Amino acid sequence: MADGSGPGFEAEPLKGGEAEGGVSKKKGCAGKLGVSHLTAWRTAAFLFSLFLCLVVVFAFSFILPCPVRPQYESTWNRTYSAAATYNFLAVEDANEDKVLDVFFMYRDADASRNTCLSEDLSIPCVVLMAVDGTKGKTLWERPLAAEFDWVECGVKGLGRKGTGCLVAHADNFTAVDKQSGKIMWQQPRSSVMNGNLPLISVMDLNADGAEDFAMLSYNPEAPSLTPIPTELVFFSGKSGDQIGSRVDVDVNGVFDHLPFNTASGAPYLLLLTDSGLHAVGLQHLAARAQAGLESALKKEKSWEDRSDGQTGFISLYQSDSLKRVTVVDRSGSPSLLVQTDSSVSLLLTDKLKIAWTANTSALLSVPTSGQFDKDGIPDIMIEEDIGNDTKSVTVLSGQNGDVLWKVNLSFWTPNPRPASVLTLNAFSVFMLWGKSHSNQTMHSSYLLHPRHSQMLLERGNSALNIVSFKATLLERGRHAGYLVLTGPDGRQHAELNGTESVILTKRKIKDDVWESSVLGLAADEPVSKDMEKYVKEAFHILRFSDALF
């Protein structure tokens, strides 16, 4: 008979009436009951906490609604009868719905009559208009005294929140708030009657809490013949008051200019002259306007090492046939595309040397940058006039200037500049204009897919007089669309004849895909139905990006 110390005893749990060390049965039962109550309380507490969390989650899911994306129409248009417009289109979010809205200028004889008279303006006046990017509805309109000279929107420091529009018209500079259309301030143009675009944004120089800007005055039509000095004037973005004194830039033959920030953020002013491209630091010019203003501005050491010790000017490119300079945005350091009568060259701003040069003839439009190949460096699309109303459209490699793609198209005058929109696939879709292949009396828009570059999508468009064109993302990361502004050009039509209209049209790029025909670039290779469907599907599945190259 086994005793209590054997292995059989160790394998069994203690029973209710047994205890070690003489513990009574009564005490063992009490301990078991206490543990049972404790476990029950813990379970109840856990279930109550879980229930409370679920109540909070469900309550807030109904109390706090999910963000609602704006509902937009893929296509809309606005028509203004007996009107004229100008080569100006800008996009910004005016009504804070996270979709970009559209700004443009027009003038007419009838529709703006009440608008002009309400502001005690003579008829016709000019009207700065903001329309909703989602459906094309009017957000606001701002009548202004004629004659219209220029307008720039997106100017920092002008509006109540961030940016606004500055209009040069009649004898005034007028700052307009982008959200309400209200006039923020108005100043006479006497201080800089020949002020030219683009404006030069600078940091807050006068410590009034708003960013400021500068304006460069010169005669771009006859830089060497007209004795108008090249002068720079700084202005307060908040009030429009002049900051400091006028600065004589002391360089001859200026016909264009461009503000530029180096990779480190140092601001410079690029001056296009009849002898080449020059640069001068805004810090240097601000110090000459008023002592102490330069403290907020940076310098680029590698640029300053090449500057003239007396004038502060830096020679970047020497040429007596300089035509245009554009900034090519790229990761790391932006580059400059320098155009002359016979070539385009890419200037690396971090090394201040020419990367490559390609021979060209007369360019029809401002070059456009976009991703065509797979090297991650922005490539360049140019359009050359080769005679007989025909243009040669070429994509040059941003890496070495080699020809990546080329096609000849018939075109109308004026010829809208090509555009590009970046995709999440790390290449861009290019959009350009020309005469219709099937009907030479019509415009056609063309879409180029770099991975199917042997074909173009062509969509006919009855509008001929395209005054301005812009392709962009109207919503962050999505809604790739384009804007077309057609009608009489206000600079060429002083009198309104009442028979022509201004039309602003917005279309979604993907909607054009299914309405387009597929044009094969090889004349002896017709496009099959299967290939047409395949190429359209390749366009349709694209997703767009607003990232920099």
XYZ file of C-alpha atoms in Angstrom:
549
model
C 0.000 0.000 0.000
C 1.511 3.244 -1.089
C 2.013 5.986 1.482
C 1.321 9.711 1.004
C 4.892 10.494 0.067
C 4.867 8.427 -3.110
C 4.716 9.662 -6.638
C 1.020 8.931 -6.850
C 0.391 11.753 -4.378
C 2.433 14.315 -6.367
C 0.512 13.628 -9.553
C -2.847 14.571 -8.002
C -4.020 18.042 -7.072
C -4.923 18.830 -3.502
C -8.491 18.015 -2.726
C -10.897 20.268 -0.935
C -10.582 18.619 2.458
C -6.815 18.105 2.407
C -4.139 20.620 3.238
C -0.460 20.741 3.901
C 0.828 21.467 7.310
C -2.483 20.736 8.963
C -4.493 23.478 7.387
C -8.153 22.941 8.135
C -10.794 22.181 5.499
C -12.713 25.327 6.449
C -9.822 27.663 5.704
C -9.122 26.019 2.309
C -12.690 26.624 1.166
C -12.517 30.306 2.111
C -9.336 30.817 0.073
C -10.855 29.227 -2.984
C -13.905 31.440 -2.725
C -11.720 34.613 -2.552
C -9.779 33.725 -5.693
C -13.031 33.044 -7.516
C -14.423 36.485 -6.624
C -11.169 38.195 -7.679
C -11.214 36.478 -11.082
C -14.821 37.504 -11.644
C -14.062 41.160 -10.862
C -11.116 41.134 -13.272
C -13.271 39.671 -16.050
C -15.986 42.236 -15.410
C -13.471 45.102 -15.478
C -12.000 43.865 -18.781
C -15.411 43.503 -20.410
C -16.498 46.939 -19.173
C -13.302 48.543 -20.568
C -13.834 46.802 -23.897
C -17.452 47.942 -24.006
C -16.459 51.535 -23.158
C -13.832 51.573 -25.949
C -16.338 50.294 -28.484
C -18.874 52.925 -27.404
C -16.278 55.716 -27.825
C -15.156 54.424 -31.230
C -18.690 54.117 -32.601
C -19.737 57.451 -31.112
C -16.869 59.356 -32.695
C -17.348 57.558 -36.006
C -20.776 59.218 -36.234
C -19.938 62.512 -34.526
C -16.799 63.192 -36.605
C -17.674 62.716 -40.280
C -15.089 61.394 -42.722
C -13.526 64.068 -44.956
C -15.517 64.481 -48.153
C -13.608 64.950 -51.392
C -14.942 67.737 -53.595
C -17.199 66.517 -56.392
C -16.017 67.923 -59.697
C -17.167 67.897 -63.287
C -14.618 66.348 -65.608
C -15.460 68.961 -68.260
C -16.861 72.468 -67.987
C -16.674 75.749 -69.890
C -17.536 79.397 -69.387
C -18.479 81.721 -72.254
C -18.263 85.529 -72.296
C -19.885 87.112 -75.340
C -18.454 90.131 -77.176
C -15.272 89.956 -75.108
C -11.505 89.774 -75.380
C -8.973 88.081 -73.131
C -5.242 87.968 -72.429
C -2.440 85.421 -72.355
C -2.814 84.710 -68.657
C -3.988 81.630 -66.757
C -3.157 80.909 -63.126
C -4.298 78.206 -60.715
C -4.522 78.455 -56.923
C -6.876 77.223 -54.218
C -9.103 80.261 -53.661
C -11.984 78.661 -51.747
C -9.924 76.232 -49.623
C -11.570 73.061 -50.923
C -8.149 71.551 -51.790
C -8.876 71.819 -55.526
C -7.060 74.482 -57.540
C -9.229 77.257 -58.930
C -8.665 79.261 -62.105
C -7.768 82.947 -62.518
C -7.909 84.849 -65.822
C -8.479 88.349 -67.225
C -11.060 89.582 -69.733
C -12.855 92.709 -70.874
C -16.177 93.130 -72.652
C -18.622 95.847 -73.601
C -21.870 94.589 -72.095
C -21.609 91.830 -69.512
C -19.285 93.842 -67.284
C -21.281 97.085 -67.608
C -22.930 96.819 -64.195
C -19.710 95.486 -62.698
C -17.702 98.445 -63.991
C -20.285 101.056 -63.025
C -20.595 99.650 -59.524
C -16.935 100.576 -59.014
C -17.221 103.955 -60.785
C -15.060 102.722 -63.653
C -15.369 103.708 -67.296
C -16.603 101.099 -69.779
C -15.118 98.787 -70.823
C -13.041 98.012 -67.778
C -10.921 94.902 -67.297
C -12.012 92.132 -64.949
C -9.862 89.715 -62.953
C -11.986 86.589 -62.554
C -11.703 83.570 -60.238
C -13.760 80.479 -61.094
C -14.163 77.267 -59.148
C -11.910 74.489 -60.442
C -14.495 71.795 -59.714
C -17.462 73.121 -61.707
C -16.422 76.450 -63.242
C -18.732 78.592 -61.107
C -17.749 82.200 -60.436
C -16.054 82.663 -57.070
C -15.503 86.391 -57.437
C -14.747 89.062 -60.014
C -12.692 92.191 -59.549
C -13.253 95.051 -62.032
C -10.269 97.324 -62.586
C -9.589 100.430 -64.623
C -8.253 99.885 -68.131
C -5.730 99.765 -69.710
C -4.378 96.390 -68.663
C -0.615 95.794 -68.682
C 0.104 92.577 -66.759
C -0.951 90.410 -63.826
C 0.831 87.849 -61.671
C -0.884 85.580 -59.133
C 0.734 83.518 -56.412
C 2.652 86.548 -55.109
C 3.613 85.856 -51.502
C 2.630 88.387 -48.851
C -0.227 90.033 -50.763
C -3.288 88.160 -49.540
C -4.838 87.532 -46.153
C -3.637 83.930 -46.299
C -0.368 83.394 -48.101
C -0.597 84.752 -51.632
C -2.505 87.142 -53.850
C -2.518 88.708 -57.330
C -0.762 91.905 -58.384
C -2.230 93.731 -61.390
C -0.477 96.505 -63.338
C -3.181 98.553 -65.048
C -3.822 102.183 -65.949
C -1.543 104.115 -63.556
C -1.831 101.685 -60.657
C -0.461 98.582 -59.026
C -3.388 96.793 -57.371
C -3.026 93.880 -54.926
C -6.037 91.526 -54.906
C -6.777 88.899 -52.271
C -7.110 85.475 -53.922
C -9.876 84.253 -51.594
C -12.282 87.190 -51.635
C -11.242 89.272 -54.649
C -11.016 92.334 -52.419
C -8.398 94.999 -53.039
C -5.711 94.767 -50.365
C -3.919 97.923 -51.452
C -3.401 100.139 -54.475
C -0.325 102.205 -55.262
C 0.564 104.547 -58.149
C 2.957 103.166 -60.741
C 5.032 106.342 -60.812
C 7.862 104.700 -58.852
C 8.422 102.052 -61.524
C 6.410 102.747 -64.688
C 8.363 100.208 -66.742
C 8.183 97.400 -64.200
C 8.408 94.002 -65.862
C 7.370 90.469 -64.991
C 8.224 88.230 -63.310
C 8.108 89.758 -59.836
C 10.977 88.914 -57.514
C 9.810 87.449 -54.196
C 11.994 88.128 -51.163
C 11.789 87.441 -47.443
C 10.185 89.888 -45.025
C 12.630 92.804 -45.305
C 10.757 95.397 -43.235
C 9.674 93.062 -40.390
C 5.925 93.669 -40.843
C 5.032 89.977 -40.823
C 4.501 89.578 -44.594
C 6.867 88.599 -47.384
C 7.954 91.350 -49.751
C 8.831 91.610 -53.445
C 10.959 93.561 -55.882
C 10.327 94.824 -59.387
C 12.834 95.422 -62.180
C 12.330 98.353 -64.557
C 13.741 98.425 -68.102
C 12.574 98.624 -71.721
C 12.539 95.062 -73.119
C 11.659 96.176 -76.651
C 14.786 98.237 -77.328
C 17.314 97.602 -74.553
C 20.291 99.133 -76.326
C 18.578 102.103 -77.993
C 16.281 103.565 -75.338
C 18.056 105.454 -72.532
C 15.934 103.995 -69.702
C 18.098 102.904 -66.759
C 17.709 99.396 -65.375
C 16.449 99.913 -61.822
C 15.269 97.688 -59.011
C 12.695 98.730 -56.411
C 11.697 96.778 -53.286
C 8.070 96.877 -52.097
C 6.221 95.813 -48.983
C 3.887 92.916 -49.723
C 1.576 94.041 -46.920
C 1.109 97.693 -47.882
C 2.724 98.211 -51.292
C 4.966 100.936 -49.885
C 8.459 101.276 -51.307
C 11.233 99.868 -49.122
C 14.493 101.788 -49.220
C 15.709 103.678 -52.259
C 15.737 102.758 -55.940
C 18.766 100.726 -57.002
C 20.552 101.412 -60.280
C 21.447 97.907 -61.462
C 24.105 99.463 -63.697
C 24.039 97.031 -66.610
C 23.213 97.836 -70.214
C 21.110 95.995 -72.751
C 18.733 94.153 -70.391
C 15.771 92.655 -72.282
C 14.568 90.033 -69.804
C 15.162 88.806 -66.266
C 14.499 85.808 -64.049
C 14.546 85.344 -60.261
C 16.507 82.260 -59.227
C 17.244 80.429 -55.976
C 20.307 78.201 -55.724
C 20.143 74.741 -54.147
C 20.994 76.283 -50.761
C 18.194 78.866 -51.087
C 20.357 81.899 -51.903
C 18.300 84.350 -54.045
C 19.804 85.786 -57.229
C 18.582 87.923 -60.085
C 19.407 86.626 -63.578
C 19.754 89.346 -66.218
C 19.456 88.535 -69.920
C 21.374 91.142 -71.896
C 22.568 91.635 -75.462
C 26.004 90.407 -74.337
C 24.924 87.287 -72.436
C 23.561 86.005 -69.117
C 24.601 87.691 -65.870
C 23.633 87.202 -62.232
C 23.693 89.429 -59.164
C 22.815 88.516 -55.588
C 19.671 90.044 -54.094
C 21.663 90.476 -50.889
C 24.008 92.823 -52.774
C 21.092 94.825 -54.235
C 19.171 94.987 -50.940
C 22.218 96.429 -49.172
C 22.354 99.201 -51.776
C 18.641 99.964 -51.301
C 18.945 100.348 -47.530
C 21.603 99.378 -45.052
C 20.561 96.335 -43.034
C 18.067 94.896 -45.513
C 20.605 92.343 -46.688
C 20.788 90.600 -43.304
C 17.786 88.374 -44.116
C 19.205 87.193 -47.458
C 21.733 84.451 -48.153
C 24.709 84.239 -50.525
C 26.092 81.296 -52.529
C 29.852 81.084 -51.962
C 30.660 79.307 -55.247
C 28.827 82.060 -57.147
C 30.302 84.939 -55.167
C 33.811 83.610 -55.801
C 33.235 84.377 -59.486
C 31.664 87.820 -59.008
C 33.200 91.125 -59.985
C 34.614 92.741 -56.851
C 33.265 96.191 -57.711
C 29.875 95.566 -59.332
C 28.970 92.197 -57.772
C 27.940 90.832 -61.181
C 28.610 87.220 -62.163
C 29.009 86.259 -65.823
C 27.236 82.927 -66.410
C 27.058 82.707 -70.211
C 28.464 84.959 -72.929
C 26.514 85.341 -76.183
C 25.385 88.171 -78.446
C 22.340 86.138 -79.588
C 20.815 85.153 -76.242
C 17.034 84.654 -76.514
C 15.614 82.986 -73.438
C 16.526 81.255 -70.163
C 14.269 78.804 -68.321
C 14.709 76.980 -65.020
C 14.736 73.174 -65.151
C 13.684 71.819 -61.756
C 15.496 68.678 -60.713
C 16.335 66.947 -57.459
C 19.492 68.295 -55.872
C 20.217 71.477 -57.804
C 18.111 73.281 -60.443
C 19.641 73.856 -63.880
C 19.241 76.614 -66.466
C 18.314 75.980 -70.099
C 19.954 78.735 -72.146
C 18.535 79.411 -75.617
C 20.292 81.365 -78.379
C 19.526 81.869 -82.079
C 21.155 78.560 -82.969
C 21.369 76.341 -79.875
C 20.078 75.322 -76.486
C 22.513 74.568 -73.654
C 22.048 73.172 -70.163
C 23.923 75.138 -67.499
C 24.573 73.293 -64.219
C 24.183 75.869 -61.473
C 26.068 73.901 -58.807
C 29.212 73.656 -60.962
C 28.574 76.735 -63.137
C 29.472 74.880 -66.313
C 27.685 73.794 -69.478
C 26.612 70.136 -69.393
C 25.691 69.916 -73.087
C 24.708 71.960 -76.144
C 22.306 71.007 -78.943
C 21.990 72.839 -82.257
C 18.545 74.283 -83.025
C 16.841 76.678 -85.407
C 14.084 79.167 -84.570
C 12.108 77.895 -81.561
C 8.364 78.479 -81.625
C 7.693 78.257 -77.898
C 9.267 78.097 -74.471
C 10.912 74.650 -73.980
C 9.103 72.226 -71.664
C 10.739 69.819 -69.220
C 9.440 66.368 -68.282
C 10.530 62.782 -67.690
C 10.806 60.875 -70.973
C 13.466 58.214 -70.428
C 14.262 56.206 -67.285
C 17.351 57.998 -65.930
C 15.455 60.248 -63.481
C 16.798 63.466 -65.076
C 14.236 65.877 -66.601
C 14.305 65.860 -70.401
C 13.541 68.812 -72.674
C 10.833 69.150 -75.350
C 11.450 71.862 -77.951
C 9.484 72.994 -81.030
C 11.307 74.348 -84.085
C 9.731 76.132 -87.048
C 10.915 74.304 -90.190
C 8.726 76.241 -92.653
C 5.453 75.654 -94.506
C 3.460 75.883 -91.257
C 5.294 72.798 -89.995
C 7.140 72.339 -86.733
C 9.640 69.739 -85.599
C 8.912 68.555 -82.062
C 11.978 67.047 -80.375
C 12.675 65.576 -76.945
C 16.297 66.056 -75.859
C 17.930 63.995 -73.136
C 18.479 66.018 -69.974
C 21.598 63.970 -69.352
C 23.541 64.669 -72.571
C 21.309 66.516 -75.066
C 20.841 63.523 -77.388
C 17.622 63.255 -79.406
C 15.230 60.818 -77.697
C 12.129 61.391 -79.838
C 11.125 63.496 -82.832
C 8.062 64.164 -84.989
C 6.895 66.783 -87.503
C 3.444 68.377 -87.123
C 1.549 71.101 -88.948
C 0.647 73.983 -86.636
C -1.425 77.124 -86.283
C -0.258 80.538 -85.115
C -0.336 81.287 -82.244
C 1.172 77.968 -81.171
C 0.491 76.966 -77.537
C 3.490 75.840 -75.544
C 3.634 72.046 -74.841
C 2.988 70.849 -71.287
C 3.848 67.778 -69.234
C 2.330 66.082 -66.176
C 4.376 63.655 -64.065
C 2.988 60.181 -63.305
C 3.619 57.782 -60.427
C 5.442 55.589 -62.948
C 8.337 58.131 -62.917
C 7.683 59.369 -66.451
C 5.624 62.276 -67.769
C 2.709 62.486 -70.177
C 3.348 65.259 -72.709
C 0.587 67.313 -74.317
C 1.110 69.407 -77.455
C -0.907 71.120 -80.173
C -1.007 71.123 -83.971
C -3.302 71.022 -86.977
C -5.651 68.074 -87.266
C -4.419 65.317 -89.573
C -7.922 64.681 -90.887
C -9.135 68.294 -91.043
C -6.551 71.022 -91.576
C -9.041 73.711 -90.500
C -9.096 72.385 -86.922
C -6.725 72.308 -84.004
C -5.796 68.957 -82.490
C -4.354 68.187 -79.098
C -1.837 65.335 -78.926
C -0.892 63.123 -75.981
C 2.516 61.418 -75.893
C 3.152 58.362 -73.688
C 6.956 57.844 -73.398
C 6.536 54.049 -73.211
C 4.466 54.066 -76.417
C 6.288 56.842 -78.241
C 5.707 55.330 -81.711
C 2.106 56.568 -81.443
C 0.217 59.715 -80.443
C -3.340 60.161 -79.226
C -5.044 62.850 -81.319
C -8.252 64.673 -80.346
C -9.769 67.287 -82.652
C -10.650 70.707 -81.228
C -12.664 73.289 -83.140
C -11.114 76.211 -81.255
C -8.504 78.005 -83.346
C -7.559 81.159 -81.498
C -5.993 79.670 -78.355
C -4.748 82.586 -76.282
C -3.532 80.576 -73.257
C -3.159 76.912 -72.304
C -2.140 75.133 -69.102
C -2.009 71.466 -68.019
C -1.711 70.673 -64.312
C -2.960 68.637 -61.373
C -6.022 70.422 -60.020
C -6.026 68.282 -56.879
C -3.027 67.023 -54.938
C -1.910 63.693 -56.406
C -4.925 63.398 -58.743
C -7.305 65.127 -61.176
C -4.896 65.819 -64.037
C -6.603 68.286 -66.329
C -5.952 71.099 -68.748
C -7.326 74.586 -69.324
C -7.826 76.294 -72.682
C -8.617 80.009 -73.006
C -9.799 81.043 -76.475
C -11.091 84.226 -78.040
C -9.831 87.573 -79.350
C -6.527 88.687 -77.848
C -7.159 91.877 -75.879
C -3.786 93.317 -76.864
C -4.569 92.979 -80.558
C -8.268 93.955 -80.490
C -8.699 97.439 -79.083
C -12.331 97.504 -80.244
C -14.819 94.736 -79.466
C -16.922 93.886 -82.535
C -19.571 91.911 -80.638
C -19.305 88.774 -82.787
C -16.579 86.845 -80.951
C -16.623 85.239 -77.518
C -14.097 84.343 -74.863
C -14.381 80.691 -73.792
C -12.605 79.118 -70.834
C -12.664 75.311 -70.990
C -11.456 72.745 -68.491
C -11.103 69.084 -69.437
C -9.847 66.015 -67.623
C -6.884 64.524 -69.487
C -8.143 60.946 -69.142
C -11.459 61.900 -70.740
C -9.544 62.803 -73.901
C -8.142 59.271 -74.114
C -11.392 57.583 -75.169
C -12.353 60.467 -77.483
C -9.019 60.356 -79.310
C -7.789 58.414 -82.307
C -4.418 56.679 -82.226
C -1.995 58.148 -84.750
C 0.881 55.901 -85.804
C 4.069 57.852 -86.488
C 5.327 55.270 -88.978
C 3.457 55.997 -92.218
C 3.686 52.443 -93.529
C 2.410 50.811 -90.318
C -1.347 51.305 -89.756
C -2.527 50.944 -86.166
C -4.649 47.852 -85.568
C -7.811 47.907 -83.448
C -6.141 45.750 -80.815
C -3.112 48.050 -80.635
C -5.377 51.125 -80.429
C -7.242 49.602 -77.490
C -3.977 48.589 -75.816
C -2.450 52.080 -76.085
C -5.605 53.810 -74.799
C -5.702 51.441 -71.851
C -2.041 52.269 -71.104
C -3.018 55.950 -70.837
C -6.153 55.263 -68.831
C -4.448 53.294 -66.028
C -1.911 56.033 -65.317
C -1.848 57.720 -61.924
C -0.433 61.220 -61.666
C 1.985 62.814 -59.217
C 2.683 66.387 -58.095
C 6.233 65.606 -56.962
C 9.232 67.428 -58.395
C 11.416 65.646 -60.918
